[in-house]
CSV table of N, CA and C in Angstrom, one decimal:
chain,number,residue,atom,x,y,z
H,1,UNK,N,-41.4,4.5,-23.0
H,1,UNK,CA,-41.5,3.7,-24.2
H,1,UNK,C,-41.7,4.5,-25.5
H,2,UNK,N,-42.3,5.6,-25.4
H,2,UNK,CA,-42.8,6.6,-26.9
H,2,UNK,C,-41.8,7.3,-27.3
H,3,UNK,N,-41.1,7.9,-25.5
H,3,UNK,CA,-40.1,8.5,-26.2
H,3,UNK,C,-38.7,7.6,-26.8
H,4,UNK,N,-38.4,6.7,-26.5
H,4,UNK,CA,-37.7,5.6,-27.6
H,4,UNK,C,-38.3,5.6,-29.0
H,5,UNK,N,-39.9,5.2,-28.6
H,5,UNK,CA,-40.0,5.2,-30.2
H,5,UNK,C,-39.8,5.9,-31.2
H,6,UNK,N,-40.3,7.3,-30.4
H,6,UNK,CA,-39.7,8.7,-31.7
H,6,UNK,C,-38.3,8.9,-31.5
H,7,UNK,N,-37.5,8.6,-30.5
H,7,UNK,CA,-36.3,9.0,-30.8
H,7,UNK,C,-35.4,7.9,-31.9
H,8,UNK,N,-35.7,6.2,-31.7
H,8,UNK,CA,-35.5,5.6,-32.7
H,8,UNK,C,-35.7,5.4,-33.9
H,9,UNK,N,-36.5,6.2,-34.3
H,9,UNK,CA,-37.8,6.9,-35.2
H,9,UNK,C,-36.9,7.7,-36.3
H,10,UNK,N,-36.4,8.5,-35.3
H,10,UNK,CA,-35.8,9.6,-35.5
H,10,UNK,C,-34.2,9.4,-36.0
H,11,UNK,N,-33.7,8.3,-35.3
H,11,UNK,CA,-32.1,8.0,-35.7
H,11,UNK,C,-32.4,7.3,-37.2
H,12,UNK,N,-33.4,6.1,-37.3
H,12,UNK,CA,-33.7,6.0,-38.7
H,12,UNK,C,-34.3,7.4,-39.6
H,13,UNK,N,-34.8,7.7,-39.1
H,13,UNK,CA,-34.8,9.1,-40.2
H,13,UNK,C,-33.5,9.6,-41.1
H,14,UNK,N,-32.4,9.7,-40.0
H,14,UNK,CA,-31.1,9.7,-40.3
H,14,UNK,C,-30.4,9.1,-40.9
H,15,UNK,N,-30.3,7.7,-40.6
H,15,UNK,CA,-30.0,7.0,-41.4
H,15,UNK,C,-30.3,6.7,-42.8
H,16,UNK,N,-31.6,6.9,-43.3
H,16,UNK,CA,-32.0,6.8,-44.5
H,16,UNK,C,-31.7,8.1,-45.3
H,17,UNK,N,-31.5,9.4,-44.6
H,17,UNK,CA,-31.0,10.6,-44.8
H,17,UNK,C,-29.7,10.5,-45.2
H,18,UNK,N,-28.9,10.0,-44.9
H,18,UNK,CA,-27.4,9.6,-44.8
H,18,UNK,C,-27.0,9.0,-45.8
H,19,UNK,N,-27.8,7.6,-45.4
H,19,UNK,CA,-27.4,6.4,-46.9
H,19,UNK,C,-28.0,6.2,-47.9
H,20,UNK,N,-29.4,7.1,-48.3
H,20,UNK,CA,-30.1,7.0,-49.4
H,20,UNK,C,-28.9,7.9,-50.5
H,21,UNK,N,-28.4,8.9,-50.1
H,21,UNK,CA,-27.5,9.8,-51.2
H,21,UNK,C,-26.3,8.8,-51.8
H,22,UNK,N,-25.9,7.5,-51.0
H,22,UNK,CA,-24.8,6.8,-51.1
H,22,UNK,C,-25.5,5.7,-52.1
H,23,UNK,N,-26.6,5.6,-52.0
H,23,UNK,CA,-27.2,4.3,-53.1
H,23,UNK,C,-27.6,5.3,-54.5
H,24,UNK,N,-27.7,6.1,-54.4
H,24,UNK,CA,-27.9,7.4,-55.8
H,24,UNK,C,-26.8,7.5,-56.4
H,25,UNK,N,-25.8,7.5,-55.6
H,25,UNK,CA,-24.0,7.5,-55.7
H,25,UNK,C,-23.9,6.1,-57.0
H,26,UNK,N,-23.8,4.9,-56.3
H,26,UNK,CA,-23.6,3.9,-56.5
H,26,UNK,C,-24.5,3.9,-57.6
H,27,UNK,N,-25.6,4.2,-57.8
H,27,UNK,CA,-26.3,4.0,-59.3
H,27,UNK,C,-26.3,4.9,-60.4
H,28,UNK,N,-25.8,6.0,-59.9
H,28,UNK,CA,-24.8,7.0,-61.1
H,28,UNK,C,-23.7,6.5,-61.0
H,29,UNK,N,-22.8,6.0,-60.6
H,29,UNK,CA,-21.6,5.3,-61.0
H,29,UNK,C,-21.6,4.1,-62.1
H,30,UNK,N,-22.7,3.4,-61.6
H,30,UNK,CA,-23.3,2.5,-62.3
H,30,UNK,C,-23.4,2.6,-63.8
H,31,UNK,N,-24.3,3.6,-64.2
H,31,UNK,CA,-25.2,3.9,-65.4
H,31,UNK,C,-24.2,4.5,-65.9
H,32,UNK,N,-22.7,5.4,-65.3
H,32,UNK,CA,-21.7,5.6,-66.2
H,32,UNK,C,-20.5,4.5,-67.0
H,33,UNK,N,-20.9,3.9,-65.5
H,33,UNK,CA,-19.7,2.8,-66.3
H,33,UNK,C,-20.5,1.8,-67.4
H,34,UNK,N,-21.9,1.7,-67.5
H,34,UNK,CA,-22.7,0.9,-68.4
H,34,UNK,C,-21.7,0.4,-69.5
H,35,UNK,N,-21.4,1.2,-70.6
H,35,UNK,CA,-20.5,1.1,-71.8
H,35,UNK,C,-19.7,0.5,-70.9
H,36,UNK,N,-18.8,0.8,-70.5
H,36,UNK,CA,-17.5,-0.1,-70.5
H,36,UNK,C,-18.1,-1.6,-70.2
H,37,UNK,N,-19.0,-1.7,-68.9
H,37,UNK,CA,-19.3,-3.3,-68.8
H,37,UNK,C,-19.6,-4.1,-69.6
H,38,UNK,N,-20.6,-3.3,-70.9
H,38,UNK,CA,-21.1,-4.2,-71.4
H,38,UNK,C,-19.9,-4.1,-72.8
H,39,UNK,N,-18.3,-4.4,-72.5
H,39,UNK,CA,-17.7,-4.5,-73.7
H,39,UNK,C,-17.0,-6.1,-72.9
H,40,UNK,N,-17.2,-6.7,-74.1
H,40,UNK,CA,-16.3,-7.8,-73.6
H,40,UNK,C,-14.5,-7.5,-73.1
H,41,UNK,N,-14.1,-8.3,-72.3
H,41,UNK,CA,-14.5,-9.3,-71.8
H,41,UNK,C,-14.9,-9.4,-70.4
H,42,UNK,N,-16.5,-10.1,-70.4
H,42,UNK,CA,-17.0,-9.7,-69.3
H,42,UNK,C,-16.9,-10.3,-67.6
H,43,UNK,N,-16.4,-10.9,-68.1
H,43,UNK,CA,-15.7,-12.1,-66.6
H,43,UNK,C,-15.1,-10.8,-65.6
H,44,UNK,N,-14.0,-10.6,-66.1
H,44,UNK,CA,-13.3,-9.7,-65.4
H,44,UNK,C,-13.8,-8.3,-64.9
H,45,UNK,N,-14.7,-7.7,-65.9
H,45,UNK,CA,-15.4,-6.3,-66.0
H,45,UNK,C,-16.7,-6.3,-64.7
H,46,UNK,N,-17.6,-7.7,-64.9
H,46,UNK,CA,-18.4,-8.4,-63.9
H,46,UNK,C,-17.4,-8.5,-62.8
H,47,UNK,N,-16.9,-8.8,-62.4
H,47,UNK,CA,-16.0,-8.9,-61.4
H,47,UNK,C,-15.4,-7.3,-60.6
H,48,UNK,N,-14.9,-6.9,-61.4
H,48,UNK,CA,-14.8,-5.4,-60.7
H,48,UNK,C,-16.2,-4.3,-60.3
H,49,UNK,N,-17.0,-4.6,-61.4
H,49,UNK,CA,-18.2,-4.1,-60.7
H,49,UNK,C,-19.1,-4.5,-59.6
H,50,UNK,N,-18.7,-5.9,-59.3
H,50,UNK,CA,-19.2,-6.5,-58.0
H,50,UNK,C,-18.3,-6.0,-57.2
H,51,UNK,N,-16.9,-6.0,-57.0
H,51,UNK,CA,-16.1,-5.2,-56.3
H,51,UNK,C,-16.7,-4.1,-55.4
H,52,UNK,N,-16.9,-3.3,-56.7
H,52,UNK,CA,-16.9,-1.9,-56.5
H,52,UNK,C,-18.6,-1.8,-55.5
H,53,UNK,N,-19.4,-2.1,-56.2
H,53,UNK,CA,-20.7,-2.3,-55.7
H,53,UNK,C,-20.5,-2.8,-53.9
H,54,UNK,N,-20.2,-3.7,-53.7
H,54,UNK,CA,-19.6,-4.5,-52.8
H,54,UNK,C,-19.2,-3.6,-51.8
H,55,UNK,N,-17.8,-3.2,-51.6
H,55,UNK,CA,-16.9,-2.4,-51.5
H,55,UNK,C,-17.7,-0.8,-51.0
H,56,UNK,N,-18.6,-0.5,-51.7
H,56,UNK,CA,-19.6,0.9,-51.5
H,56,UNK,C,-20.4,0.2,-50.5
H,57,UNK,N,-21.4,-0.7,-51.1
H,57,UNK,CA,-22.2,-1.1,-49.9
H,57,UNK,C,-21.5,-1.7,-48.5
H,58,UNK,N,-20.3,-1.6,-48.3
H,58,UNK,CA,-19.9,-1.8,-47.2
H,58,UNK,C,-19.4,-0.1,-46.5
H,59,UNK,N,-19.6,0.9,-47.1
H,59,UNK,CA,-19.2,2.3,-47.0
H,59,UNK,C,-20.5,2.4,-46.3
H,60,UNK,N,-21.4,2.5,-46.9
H,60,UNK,CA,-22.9,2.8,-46.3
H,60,UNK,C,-23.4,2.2,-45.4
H,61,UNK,N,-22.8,1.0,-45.3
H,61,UNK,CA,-23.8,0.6,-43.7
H,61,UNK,C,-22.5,1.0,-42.4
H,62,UNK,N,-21.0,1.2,-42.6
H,62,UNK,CA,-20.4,2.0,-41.9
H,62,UNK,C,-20.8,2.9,-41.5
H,63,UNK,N,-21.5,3.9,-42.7
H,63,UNK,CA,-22.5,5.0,-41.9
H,63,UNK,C,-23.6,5.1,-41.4
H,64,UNK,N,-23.9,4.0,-41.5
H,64,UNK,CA,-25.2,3.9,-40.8
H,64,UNK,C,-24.8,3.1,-39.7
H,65,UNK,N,-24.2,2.6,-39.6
H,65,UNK,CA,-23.3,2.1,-38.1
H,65,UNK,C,-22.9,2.9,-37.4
H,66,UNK,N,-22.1,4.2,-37.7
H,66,UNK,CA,-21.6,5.3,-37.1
H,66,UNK,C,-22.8,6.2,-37.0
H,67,UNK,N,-23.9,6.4,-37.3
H,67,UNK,CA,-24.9,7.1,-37.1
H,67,UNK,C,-25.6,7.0,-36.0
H,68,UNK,N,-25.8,5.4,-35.7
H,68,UNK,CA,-26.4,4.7,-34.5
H,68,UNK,C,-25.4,5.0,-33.3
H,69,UNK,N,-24.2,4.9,-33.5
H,69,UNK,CA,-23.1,5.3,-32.9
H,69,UNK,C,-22.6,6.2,-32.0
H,70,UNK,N,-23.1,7.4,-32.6
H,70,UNK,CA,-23.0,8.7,-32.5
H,70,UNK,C,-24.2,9.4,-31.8
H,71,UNK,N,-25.6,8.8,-32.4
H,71,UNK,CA,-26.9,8.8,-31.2
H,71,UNK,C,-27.1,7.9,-30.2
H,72,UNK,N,-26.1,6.9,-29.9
H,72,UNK,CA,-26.3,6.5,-28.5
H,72,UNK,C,-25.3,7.2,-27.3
H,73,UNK,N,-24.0,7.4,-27.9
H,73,UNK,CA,-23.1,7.8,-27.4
H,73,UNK,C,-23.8,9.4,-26.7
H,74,UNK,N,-24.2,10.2,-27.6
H,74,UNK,CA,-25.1,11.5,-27.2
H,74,UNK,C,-25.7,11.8,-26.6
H,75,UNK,N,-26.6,10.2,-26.6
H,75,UNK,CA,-27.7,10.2,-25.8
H,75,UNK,C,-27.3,9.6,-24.2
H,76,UNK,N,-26.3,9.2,-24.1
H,76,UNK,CA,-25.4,8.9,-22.5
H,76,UNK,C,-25.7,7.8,-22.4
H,77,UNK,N,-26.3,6.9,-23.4
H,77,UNK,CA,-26.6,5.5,-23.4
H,77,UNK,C,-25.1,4.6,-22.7
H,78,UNK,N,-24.2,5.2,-23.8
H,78,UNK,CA,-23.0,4.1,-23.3
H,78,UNK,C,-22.1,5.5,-23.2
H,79,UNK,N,-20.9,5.4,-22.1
H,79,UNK,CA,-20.2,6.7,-21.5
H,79,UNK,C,-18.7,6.7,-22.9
H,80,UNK,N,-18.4,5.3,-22.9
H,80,UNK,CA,-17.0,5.3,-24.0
H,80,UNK,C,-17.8,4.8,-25.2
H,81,UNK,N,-17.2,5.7,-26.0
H,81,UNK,CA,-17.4,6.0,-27.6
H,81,UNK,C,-17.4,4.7,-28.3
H,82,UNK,N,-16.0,4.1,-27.9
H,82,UNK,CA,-15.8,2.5,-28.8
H,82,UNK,C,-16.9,1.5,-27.8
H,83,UNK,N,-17.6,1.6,-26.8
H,83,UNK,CA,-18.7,0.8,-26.8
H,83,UNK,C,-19.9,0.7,-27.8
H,84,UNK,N,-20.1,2.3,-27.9
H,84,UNK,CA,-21.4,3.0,-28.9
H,84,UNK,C,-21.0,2.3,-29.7
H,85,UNK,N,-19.9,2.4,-30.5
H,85,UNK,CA,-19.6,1.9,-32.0
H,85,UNK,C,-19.8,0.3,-31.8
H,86,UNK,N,-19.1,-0.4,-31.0
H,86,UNK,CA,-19.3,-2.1,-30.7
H,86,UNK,C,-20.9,-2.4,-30.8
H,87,UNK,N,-21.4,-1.8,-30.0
H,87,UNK,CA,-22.9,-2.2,-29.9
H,87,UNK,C,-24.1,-1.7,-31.1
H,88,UNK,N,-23.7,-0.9,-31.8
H,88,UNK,CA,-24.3,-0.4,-32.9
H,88,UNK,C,-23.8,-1.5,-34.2
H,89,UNK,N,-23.0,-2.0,-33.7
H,89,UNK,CA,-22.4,-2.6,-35.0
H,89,UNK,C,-23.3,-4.3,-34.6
H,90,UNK,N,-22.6,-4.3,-33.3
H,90,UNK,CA,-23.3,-5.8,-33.2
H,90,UNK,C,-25.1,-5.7,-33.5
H,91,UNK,N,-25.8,-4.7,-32.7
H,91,UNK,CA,-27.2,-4.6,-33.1
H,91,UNK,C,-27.5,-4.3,-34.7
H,92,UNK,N,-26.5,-3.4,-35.1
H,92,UNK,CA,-27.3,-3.6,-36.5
H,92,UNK,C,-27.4,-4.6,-37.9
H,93,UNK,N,-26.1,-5.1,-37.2
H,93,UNK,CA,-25.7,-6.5,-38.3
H,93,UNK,C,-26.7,-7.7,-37.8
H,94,UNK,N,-27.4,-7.9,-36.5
H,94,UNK,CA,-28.6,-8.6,-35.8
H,94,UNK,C,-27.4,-10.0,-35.0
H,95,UNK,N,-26.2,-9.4,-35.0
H,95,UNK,CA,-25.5,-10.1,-34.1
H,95,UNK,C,-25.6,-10.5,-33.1
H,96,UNK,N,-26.1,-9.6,-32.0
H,96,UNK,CA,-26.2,-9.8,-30.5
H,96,UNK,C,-25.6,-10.5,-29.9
H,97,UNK,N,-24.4,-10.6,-30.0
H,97,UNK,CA,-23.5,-10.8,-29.1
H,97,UNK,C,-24.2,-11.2,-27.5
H,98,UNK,N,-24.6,-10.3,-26.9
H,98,UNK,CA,-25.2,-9.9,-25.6
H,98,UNK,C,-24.1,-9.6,-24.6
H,99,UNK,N,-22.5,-9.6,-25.3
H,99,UNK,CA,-21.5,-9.2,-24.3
H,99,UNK,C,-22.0,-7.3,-24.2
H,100,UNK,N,-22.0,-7.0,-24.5
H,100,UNK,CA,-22.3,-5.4,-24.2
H,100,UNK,C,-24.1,-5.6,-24.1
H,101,UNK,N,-24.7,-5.2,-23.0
H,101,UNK,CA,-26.1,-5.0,-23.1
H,101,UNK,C,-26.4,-3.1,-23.1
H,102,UNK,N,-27.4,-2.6,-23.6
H,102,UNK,CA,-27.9,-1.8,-23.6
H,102,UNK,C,-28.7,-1.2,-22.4
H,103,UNK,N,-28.4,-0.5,-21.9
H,103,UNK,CA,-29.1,-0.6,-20.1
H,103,UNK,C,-30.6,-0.2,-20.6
H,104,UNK,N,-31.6,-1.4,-19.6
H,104,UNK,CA,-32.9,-1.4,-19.7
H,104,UNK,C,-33.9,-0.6,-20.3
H,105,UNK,N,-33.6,1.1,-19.7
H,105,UNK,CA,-34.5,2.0,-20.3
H,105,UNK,C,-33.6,2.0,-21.5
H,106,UNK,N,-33.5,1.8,-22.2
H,106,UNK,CA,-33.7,2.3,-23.9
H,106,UNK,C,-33.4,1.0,-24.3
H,107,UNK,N,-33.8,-0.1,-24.2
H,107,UNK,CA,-33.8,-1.3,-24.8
H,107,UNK,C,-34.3,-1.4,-26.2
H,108,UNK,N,-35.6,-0.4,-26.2
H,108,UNK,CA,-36.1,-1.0,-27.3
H,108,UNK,C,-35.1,-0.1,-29.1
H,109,UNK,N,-34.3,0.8,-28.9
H,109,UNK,CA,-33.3,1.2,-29.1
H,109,UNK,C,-32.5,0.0,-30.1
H,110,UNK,N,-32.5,-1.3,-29.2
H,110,UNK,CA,-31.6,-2.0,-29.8
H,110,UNK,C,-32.2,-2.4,-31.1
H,111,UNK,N,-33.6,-3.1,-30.5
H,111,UNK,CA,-34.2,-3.6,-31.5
H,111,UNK,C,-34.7,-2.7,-33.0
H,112,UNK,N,-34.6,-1.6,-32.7
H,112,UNK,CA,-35.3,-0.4,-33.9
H,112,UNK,C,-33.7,-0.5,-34.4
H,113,UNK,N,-32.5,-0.3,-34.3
H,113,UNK,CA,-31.2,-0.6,-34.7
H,113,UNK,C,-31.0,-1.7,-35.5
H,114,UNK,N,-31.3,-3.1,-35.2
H,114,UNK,CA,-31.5,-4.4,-35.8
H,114,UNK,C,-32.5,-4.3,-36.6
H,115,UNK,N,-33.9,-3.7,-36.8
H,115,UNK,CA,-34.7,-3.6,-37.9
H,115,UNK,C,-34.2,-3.0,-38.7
H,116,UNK,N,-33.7,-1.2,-38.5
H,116,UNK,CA,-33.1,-0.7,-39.6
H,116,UNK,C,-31.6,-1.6,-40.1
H,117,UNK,N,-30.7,-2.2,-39.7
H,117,UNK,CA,-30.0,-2.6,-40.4
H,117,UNK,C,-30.5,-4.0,-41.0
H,118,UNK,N,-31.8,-4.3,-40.8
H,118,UNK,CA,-32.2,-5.6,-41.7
H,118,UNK,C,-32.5,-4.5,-43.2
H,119,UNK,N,-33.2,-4.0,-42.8
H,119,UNK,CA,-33.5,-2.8,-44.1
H,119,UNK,C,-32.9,-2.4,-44.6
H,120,UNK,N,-31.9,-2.0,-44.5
H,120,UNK,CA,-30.3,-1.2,-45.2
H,120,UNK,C,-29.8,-2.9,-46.1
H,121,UNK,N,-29.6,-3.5,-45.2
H,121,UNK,CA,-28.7,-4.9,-45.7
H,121,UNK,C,-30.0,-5.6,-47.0
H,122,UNK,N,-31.1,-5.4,-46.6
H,122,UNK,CA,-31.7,-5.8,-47.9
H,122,UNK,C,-31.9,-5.0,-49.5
H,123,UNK,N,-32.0,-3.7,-48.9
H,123,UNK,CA,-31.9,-2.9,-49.6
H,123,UNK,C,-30.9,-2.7,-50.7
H,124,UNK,N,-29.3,-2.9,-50.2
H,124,UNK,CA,-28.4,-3.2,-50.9
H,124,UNK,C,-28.1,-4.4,-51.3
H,125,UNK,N,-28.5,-5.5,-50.8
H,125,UNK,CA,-28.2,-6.5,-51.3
H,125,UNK,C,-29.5,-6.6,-52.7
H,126,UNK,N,-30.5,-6.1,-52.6
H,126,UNK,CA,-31.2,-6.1,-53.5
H,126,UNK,C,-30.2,-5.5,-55.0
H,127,UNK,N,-29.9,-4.1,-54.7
H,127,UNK,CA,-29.5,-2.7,-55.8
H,127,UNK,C,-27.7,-3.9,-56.2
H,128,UNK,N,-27.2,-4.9,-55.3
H,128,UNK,CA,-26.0,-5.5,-56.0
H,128,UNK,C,-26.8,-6.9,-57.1
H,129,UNK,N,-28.0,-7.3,-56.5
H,129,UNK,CA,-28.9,-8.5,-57.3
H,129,UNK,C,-28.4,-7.7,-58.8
H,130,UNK,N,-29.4,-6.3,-58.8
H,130,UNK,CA,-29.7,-6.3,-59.7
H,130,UNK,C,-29.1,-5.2,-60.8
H,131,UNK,N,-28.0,-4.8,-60.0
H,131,UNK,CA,-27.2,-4.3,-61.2
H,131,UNK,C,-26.2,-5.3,-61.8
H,132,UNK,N,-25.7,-6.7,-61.1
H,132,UNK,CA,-25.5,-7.9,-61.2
H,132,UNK,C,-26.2,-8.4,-62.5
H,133,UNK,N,-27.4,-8.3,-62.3
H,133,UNK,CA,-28.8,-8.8,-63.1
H,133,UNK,C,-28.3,-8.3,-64.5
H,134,UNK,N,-28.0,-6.9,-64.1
H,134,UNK,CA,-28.5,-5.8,-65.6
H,134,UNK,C,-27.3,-6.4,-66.9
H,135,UNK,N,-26.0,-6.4,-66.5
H,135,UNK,CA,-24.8,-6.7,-67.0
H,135,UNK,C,-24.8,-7.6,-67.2
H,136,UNK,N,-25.6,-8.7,-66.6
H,136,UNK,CA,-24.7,-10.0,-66.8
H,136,UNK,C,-25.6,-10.2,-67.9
H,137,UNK,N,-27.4,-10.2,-68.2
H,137,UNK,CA,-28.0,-9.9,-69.0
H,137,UNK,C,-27.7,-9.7,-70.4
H,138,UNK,N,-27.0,-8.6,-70.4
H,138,UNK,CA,-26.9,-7.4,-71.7
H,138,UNK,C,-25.3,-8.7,-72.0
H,139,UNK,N,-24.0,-9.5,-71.4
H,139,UNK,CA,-23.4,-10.4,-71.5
H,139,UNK,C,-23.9,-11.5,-72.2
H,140,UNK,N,-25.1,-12.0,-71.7
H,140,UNK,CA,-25.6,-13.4,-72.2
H,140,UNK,C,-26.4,-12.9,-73.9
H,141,UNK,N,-26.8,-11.4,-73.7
H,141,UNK,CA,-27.7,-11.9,-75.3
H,141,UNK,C,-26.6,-11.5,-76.1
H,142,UNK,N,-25.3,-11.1,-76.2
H,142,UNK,CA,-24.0,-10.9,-76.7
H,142,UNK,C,-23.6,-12.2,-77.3
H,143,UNK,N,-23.7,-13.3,-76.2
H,143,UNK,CA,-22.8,-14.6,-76.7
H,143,UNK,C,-23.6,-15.1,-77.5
């Protein structure tokens, strides 16, 4: 059971190692394009920036899908690769399917997988709130 915990421990370590540089990304992109967003007309401009935002935060939890991916597969959890990837995806999106199960000893594996992708998915859905927030803002004291 401990050694799950540190080693799931451990794969989130990675993952936040991985996708924190991709949310840095995404808010220096951000803070460049500031000027152009905030030029009318903003419908459209708001729109491509959700895009793009959008579009990125779906790059990042890929990686952090393939992260989980790649340490189960390593770890001899599952023998074919495209299982690793199926089951990483369904556990971190909090899917569960239950067509693929995780064999007993490292169960709790799944569940540290589904916590970190509740974390990731809030995380970004928070950073699209609120660059959403910032533009649409700086749009309304305009009109």
């Amino acid at each position: 059971m401990f050694a799950q915990l540190l080693i799931g421990s451990l794969i989130i370590i990675v993952t936040v190692v991985v996708v924190a540089p991709t949310w840095w990304g995404l808010e220096v992109t951000l803070a460049r394009s500031r000027h152009w967003l905030r030029r009318p007309p903003y419908g459209p401009r708001l729109t491509v920036m959700l895009c793009v935002a959008m579009l990125w935060s779906l790059l990042t939890l890929t990686l952090a899908v393939w992260v989980w991916a790649v340490a189960l597969w390593v770890l001899g959890i599952f023998v074919a690769f495209e299982t690793s990837v199926y089951f990483s995806l369904v556990a971190f999106t909090t899917l569960g399917f239950g067509d693929i199960l995780i064999p007993q000893d490292w169960r709790l594996l799944g569940g540290m997988a589904a916590a970190n992708g509740l974390l990731i998915f809030g995380l970004l859905a928070a950073m699209l709130v609120e660059a959403f927030k910032q533009v649409r803002a700086h749009a309304l004291r305009d009109d």
